[in-house]
mmCIF file of C-alpha atoms in Angstrom:
data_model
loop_
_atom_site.group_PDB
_atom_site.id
_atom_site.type_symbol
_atom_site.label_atom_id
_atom_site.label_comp_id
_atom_site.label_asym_id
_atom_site.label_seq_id
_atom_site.Cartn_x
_atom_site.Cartn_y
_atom_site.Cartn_z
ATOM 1 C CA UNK Z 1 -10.335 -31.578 -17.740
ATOM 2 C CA UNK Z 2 -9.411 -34.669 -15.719
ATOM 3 C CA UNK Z 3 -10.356 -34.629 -12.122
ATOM 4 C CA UNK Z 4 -7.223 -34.197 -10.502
ATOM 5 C CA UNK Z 5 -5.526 -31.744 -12.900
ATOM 6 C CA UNK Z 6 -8.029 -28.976 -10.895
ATOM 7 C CA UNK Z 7 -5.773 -29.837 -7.881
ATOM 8 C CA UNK Z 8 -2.565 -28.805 -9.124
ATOM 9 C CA UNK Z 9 -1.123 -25.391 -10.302
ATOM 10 C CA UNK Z 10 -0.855 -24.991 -14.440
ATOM 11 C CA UNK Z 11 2.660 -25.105 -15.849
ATOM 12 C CA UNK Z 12 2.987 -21.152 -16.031
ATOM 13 C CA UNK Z 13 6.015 -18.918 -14.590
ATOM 14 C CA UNK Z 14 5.011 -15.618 -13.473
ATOM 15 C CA UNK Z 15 7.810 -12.448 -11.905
ATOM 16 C CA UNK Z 16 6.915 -9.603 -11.198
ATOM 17 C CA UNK Z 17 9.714 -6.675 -11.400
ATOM 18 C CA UNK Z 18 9.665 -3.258 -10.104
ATOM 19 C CA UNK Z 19 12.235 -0.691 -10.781
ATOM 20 C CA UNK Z 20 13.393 0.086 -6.983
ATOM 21 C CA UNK Z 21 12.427 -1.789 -3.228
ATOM 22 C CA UNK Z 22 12.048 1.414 -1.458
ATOM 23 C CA UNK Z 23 9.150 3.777 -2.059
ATOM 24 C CA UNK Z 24 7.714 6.638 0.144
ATOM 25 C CA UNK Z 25 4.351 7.027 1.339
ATOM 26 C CA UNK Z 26 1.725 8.736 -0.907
ATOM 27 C CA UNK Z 27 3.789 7.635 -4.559
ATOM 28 C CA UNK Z 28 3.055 5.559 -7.009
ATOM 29 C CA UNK Z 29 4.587 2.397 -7.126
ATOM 30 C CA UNK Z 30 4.758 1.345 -11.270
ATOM 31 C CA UNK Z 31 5.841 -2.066 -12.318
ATOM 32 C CA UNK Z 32 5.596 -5.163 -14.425
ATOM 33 C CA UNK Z 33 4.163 -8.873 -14.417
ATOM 34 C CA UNK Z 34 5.856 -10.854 -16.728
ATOM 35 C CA UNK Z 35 3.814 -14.422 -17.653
ATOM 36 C CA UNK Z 36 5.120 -16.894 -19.727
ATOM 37 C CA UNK Z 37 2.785 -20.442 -20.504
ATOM 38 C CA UNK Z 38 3.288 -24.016 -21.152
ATOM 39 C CA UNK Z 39 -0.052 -25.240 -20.296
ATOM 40 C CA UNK Z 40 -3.215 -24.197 -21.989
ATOM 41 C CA UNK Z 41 -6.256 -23.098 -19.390
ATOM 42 C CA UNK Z 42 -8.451 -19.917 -18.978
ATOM 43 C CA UNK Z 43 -7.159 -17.341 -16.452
ATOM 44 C CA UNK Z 44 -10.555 -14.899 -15.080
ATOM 45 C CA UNK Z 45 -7.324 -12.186 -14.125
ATOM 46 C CA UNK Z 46 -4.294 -11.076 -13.995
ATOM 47 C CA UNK Z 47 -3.052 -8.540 -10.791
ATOM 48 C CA UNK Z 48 -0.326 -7.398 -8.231
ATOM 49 C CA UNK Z 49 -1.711 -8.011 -4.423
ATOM 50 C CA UNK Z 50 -0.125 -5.364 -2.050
ATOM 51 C CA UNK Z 51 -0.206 -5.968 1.598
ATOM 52 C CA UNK Z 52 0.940 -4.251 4.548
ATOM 53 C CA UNK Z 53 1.151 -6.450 7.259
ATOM 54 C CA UNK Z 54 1.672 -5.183 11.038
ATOM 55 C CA UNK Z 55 2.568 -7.795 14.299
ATOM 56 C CA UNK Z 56 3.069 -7.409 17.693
ATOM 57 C CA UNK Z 57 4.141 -9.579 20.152
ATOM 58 C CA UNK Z 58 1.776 -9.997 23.388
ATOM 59 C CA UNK Z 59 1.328 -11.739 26.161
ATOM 60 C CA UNK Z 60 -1.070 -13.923 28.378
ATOM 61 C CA UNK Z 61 -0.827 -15.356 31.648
ATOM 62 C CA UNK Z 62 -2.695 -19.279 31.607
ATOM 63 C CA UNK Z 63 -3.459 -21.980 33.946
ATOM 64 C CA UNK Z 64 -1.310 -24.954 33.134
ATOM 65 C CA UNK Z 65 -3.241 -27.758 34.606
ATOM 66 C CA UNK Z 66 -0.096 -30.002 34.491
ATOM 67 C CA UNK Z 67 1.887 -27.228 36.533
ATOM 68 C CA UNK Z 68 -0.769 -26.137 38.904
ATOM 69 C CA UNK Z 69 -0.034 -22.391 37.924
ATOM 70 C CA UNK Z 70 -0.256 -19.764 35.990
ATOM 71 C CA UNK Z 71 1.870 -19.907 32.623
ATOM 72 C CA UNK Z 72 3.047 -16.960 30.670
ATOM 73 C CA UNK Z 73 1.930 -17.788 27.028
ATOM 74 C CA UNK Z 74 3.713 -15.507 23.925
ATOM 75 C CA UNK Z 75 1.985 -15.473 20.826
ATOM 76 C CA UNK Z 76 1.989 -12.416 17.777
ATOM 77 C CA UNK Z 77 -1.341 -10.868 16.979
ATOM 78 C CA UNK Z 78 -1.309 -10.041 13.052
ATOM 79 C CA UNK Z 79 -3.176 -7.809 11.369
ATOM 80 C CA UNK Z 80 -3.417 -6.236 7.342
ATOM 81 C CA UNK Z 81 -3.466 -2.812 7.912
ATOM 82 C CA UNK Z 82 -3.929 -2.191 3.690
ATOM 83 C CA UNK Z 83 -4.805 -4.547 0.746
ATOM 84 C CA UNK Z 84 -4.967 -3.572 -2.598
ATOM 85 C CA UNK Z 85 -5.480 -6.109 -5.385
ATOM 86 C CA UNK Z 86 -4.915 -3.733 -8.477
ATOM 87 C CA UNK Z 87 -5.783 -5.715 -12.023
ATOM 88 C CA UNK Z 88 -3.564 -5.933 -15.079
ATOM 89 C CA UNK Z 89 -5.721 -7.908 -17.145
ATOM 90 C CA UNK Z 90 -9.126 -9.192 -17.545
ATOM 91 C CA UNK Z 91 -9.596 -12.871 -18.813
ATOM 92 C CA UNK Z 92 -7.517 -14.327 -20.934
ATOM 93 C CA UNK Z 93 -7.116 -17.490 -22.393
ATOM 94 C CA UNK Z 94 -3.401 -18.996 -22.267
ATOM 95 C CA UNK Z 95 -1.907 -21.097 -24.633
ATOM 96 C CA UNK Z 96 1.736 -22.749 -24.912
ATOM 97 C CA UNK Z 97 4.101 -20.740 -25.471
ATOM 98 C CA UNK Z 98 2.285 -17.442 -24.814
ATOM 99 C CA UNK Z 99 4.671 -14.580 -23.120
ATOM 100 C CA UNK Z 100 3.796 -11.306 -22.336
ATOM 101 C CA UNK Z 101 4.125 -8.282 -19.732
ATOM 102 C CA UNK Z 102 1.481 -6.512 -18.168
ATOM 103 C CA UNK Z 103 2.302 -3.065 -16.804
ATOM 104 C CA UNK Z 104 0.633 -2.510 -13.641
ATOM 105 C CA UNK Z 105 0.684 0.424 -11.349
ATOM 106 C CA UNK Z 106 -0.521 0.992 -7.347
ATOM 107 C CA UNK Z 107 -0.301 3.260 -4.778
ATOM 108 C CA UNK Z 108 1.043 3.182 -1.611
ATOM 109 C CA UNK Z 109 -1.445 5.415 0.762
ATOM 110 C CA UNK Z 110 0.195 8.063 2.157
ATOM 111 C CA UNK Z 111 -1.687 7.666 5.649
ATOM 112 C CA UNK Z 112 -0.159 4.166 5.774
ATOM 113 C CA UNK Z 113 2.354 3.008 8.166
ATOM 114 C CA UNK Z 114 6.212 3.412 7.191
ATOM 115 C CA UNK Z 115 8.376 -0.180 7.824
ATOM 116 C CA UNK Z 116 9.940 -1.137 10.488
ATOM 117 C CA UNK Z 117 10.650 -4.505 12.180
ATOM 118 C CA UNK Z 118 11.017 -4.789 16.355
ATOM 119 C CA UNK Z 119 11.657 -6.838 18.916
ATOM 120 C CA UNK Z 120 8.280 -6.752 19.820
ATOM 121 C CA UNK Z 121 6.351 -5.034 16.787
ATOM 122 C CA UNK Z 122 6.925 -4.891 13.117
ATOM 123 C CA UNK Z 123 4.990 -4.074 9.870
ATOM 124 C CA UNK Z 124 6.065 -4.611 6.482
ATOM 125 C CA UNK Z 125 4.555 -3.883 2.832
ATOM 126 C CA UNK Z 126 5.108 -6.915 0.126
ATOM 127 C CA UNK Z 127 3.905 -7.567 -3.257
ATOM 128 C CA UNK Z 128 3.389 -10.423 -5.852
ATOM 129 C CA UNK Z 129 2.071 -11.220 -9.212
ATOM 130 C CA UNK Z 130 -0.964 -13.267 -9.318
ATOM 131 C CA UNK Z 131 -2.523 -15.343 -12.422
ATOM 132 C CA UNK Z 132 -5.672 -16.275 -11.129
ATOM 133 C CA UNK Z 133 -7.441 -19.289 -12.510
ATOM 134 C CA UNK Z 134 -11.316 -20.431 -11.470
ATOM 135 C CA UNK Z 135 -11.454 -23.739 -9.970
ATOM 136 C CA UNK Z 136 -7.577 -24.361 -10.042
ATOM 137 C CA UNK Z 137 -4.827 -22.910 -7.700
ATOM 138 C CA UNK Z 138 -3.318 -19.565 -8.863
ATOM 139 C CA UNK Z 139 0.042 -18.981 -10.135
ATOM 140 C CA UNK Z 140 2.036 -16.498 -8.338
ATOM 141 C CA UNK Z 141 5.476 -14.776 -8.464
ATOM 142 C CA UNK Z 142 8.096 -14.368 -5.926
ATOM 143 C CA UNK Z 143 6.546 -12.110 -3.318
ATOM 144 C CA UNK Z 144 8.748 -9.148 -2.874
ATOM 145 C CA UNK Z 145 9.576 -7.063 0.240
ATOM 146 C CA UNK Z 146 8.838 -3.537 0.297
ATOM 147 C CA UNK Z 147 10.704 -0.471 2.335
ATOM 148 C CA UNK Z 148 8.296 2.073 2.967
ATOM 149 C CA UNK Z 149 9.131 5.514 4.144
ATOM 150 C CA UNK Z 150 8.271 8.412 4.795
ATOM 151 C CA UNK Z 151 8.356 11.620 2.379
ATOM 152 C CA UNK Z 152 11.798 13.230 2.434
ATOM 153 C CA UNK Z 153 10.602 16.135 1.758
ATOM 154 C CA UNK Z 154 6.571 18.194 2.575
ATOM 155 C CA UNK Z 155 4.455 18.702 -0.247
ATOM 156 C CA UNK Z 156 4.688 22.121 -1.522
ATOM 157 C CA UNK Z 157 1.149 23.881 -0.073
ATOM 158 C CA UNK Z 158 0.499 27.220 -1.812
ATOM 159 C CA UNK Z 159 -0.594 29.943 0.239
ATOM 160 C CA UNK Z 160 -3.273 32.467 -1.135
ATOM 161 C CA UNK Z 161 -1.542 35.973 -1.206
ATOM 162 C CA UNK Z 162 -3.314 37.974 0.956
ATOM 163 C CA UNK Z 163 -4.304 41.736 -0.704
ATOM 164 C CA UNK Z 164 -2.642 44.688 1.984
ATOM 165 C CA UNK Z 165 -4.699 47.735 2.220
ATOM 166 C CA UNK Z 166 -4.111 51.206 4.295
ATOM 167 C CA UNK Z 167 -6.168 52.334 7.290
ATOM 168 C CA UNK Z 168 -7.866 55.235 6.153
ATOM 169 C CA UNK Z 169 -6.939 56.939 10.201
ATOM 170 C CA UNK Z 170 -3.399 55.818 10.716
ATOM 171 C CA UNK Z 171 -2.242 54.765 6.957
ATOM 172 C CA UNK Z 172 -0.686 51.361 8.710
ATOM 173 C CA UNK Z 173 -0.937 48.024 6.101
ATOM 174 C CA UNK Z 174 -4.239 45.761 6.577
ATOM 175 C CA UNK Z 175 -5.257 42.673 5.568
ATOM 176 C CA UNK Z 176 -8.459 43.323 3.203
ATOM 177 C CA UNK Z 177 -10.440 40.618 5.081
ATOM 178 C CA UNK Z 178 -9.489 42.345 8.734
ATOM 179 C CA UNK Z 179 -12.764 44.146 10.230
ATOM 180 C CA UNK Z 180 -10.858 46.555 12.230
ATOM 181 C CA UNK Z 181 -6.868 47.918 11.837
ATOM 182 C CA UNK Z 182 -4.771 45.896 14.175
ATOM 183 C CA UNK Z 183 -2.298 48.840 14.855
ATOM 184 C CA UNK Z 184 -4.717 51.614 15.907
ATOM 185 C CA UNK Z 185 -8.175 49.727 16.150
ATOM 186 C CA UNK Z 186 -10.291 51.657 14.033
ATOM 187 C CA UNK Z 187 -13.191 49.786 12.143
ATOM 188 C CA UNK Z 188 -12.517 49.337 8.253
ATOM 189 C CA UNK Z 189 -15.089 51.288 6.565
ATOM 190 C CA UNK Z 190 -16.760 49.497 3.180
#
């Protein structure tokens, strides 16, 4: 490979297309990565990278030299709050002309954040399709924006049906695990 091909991105086009932009916390987000080739070169993977990305705005009082006082300074403190990098294919080697679509499917945690974007604070999800190639710069998709909410509706929790039995003094219903009879007070004899 000549020395300064390593410095520049293979002639690949990779998109990345999933069915819907909004999702709710805790589901399964399924979609595909589409790469087509005109180049030939070895690629170690191929994989979706989902980020959720929070900011907020702060401030900070400085001494401006300049001035002779204090300065209010604004910057944004970032932070990822999730990362998930999961992989549609192991290596492959790519040849003109080569198409083909990788399913690829990740889950958004449903502990994690739901959008929003502030004034002062935001945090957003995103994803992209990634052809990563060792020693070269990898070829990525469009990165997409991401709504994420939260669930419409609460999981359906089934309660264990709890067995009623009579109080052998005053014939009122029990729970079977109750020690005693909560309407006259008697102890449950065994």
């Amino acid at each position: 490979m000549p020395f300064f091909k390593r410095f520049k991105k293979p002639k690949c086009s990779v998109s990345l297309t999933v069915p819907k932009s909004t999702f709710e916390l805790g589901e399964d987000l399924k979609g595909a990565i589409t790469v087509s080739c005109e180049d030939e070169f070895d690629a170690t993977e191929v994989r979706a990278e989902l980020r959720c990305a929070e900011k907020k705005r702060r401030e900070r009082w400085e001494y401006d030299e300049r001035r002779r006082r204090n300065v209010r300074r604004v910057y944004w403190d970032r932070a990822t709050l999730h990362s998930a990098d999961p992989k549609a294919s192991d290596e492959l080697h790519m040849l003109p002309g080569f198409k083909k679509t990788f399913p690829i499917s990740v889950n958004i945690p449903a502990g994690g954040r739901e959008s929003f974007d502030g004034l002062d604070a935001g945090v957003s999800w995103s994803i992209k399709g990634v052809v990563a190639i060792k020693g070269r710069p990898d070829v990525t998709s469009e990165t997409i924006e991401l709504q994420a909410i939260r669930p419409t509706a609460p999981r359906a929790v089934k309660e264990k049906e709890v067995v009623m039995i009579p109080c052998e003094y005053c014939g009122s219903l029990m729970p079977q695990t109750a020690t005693s009879c909560p309407n006259c007070g008697a102890a449950r004899k065994t």
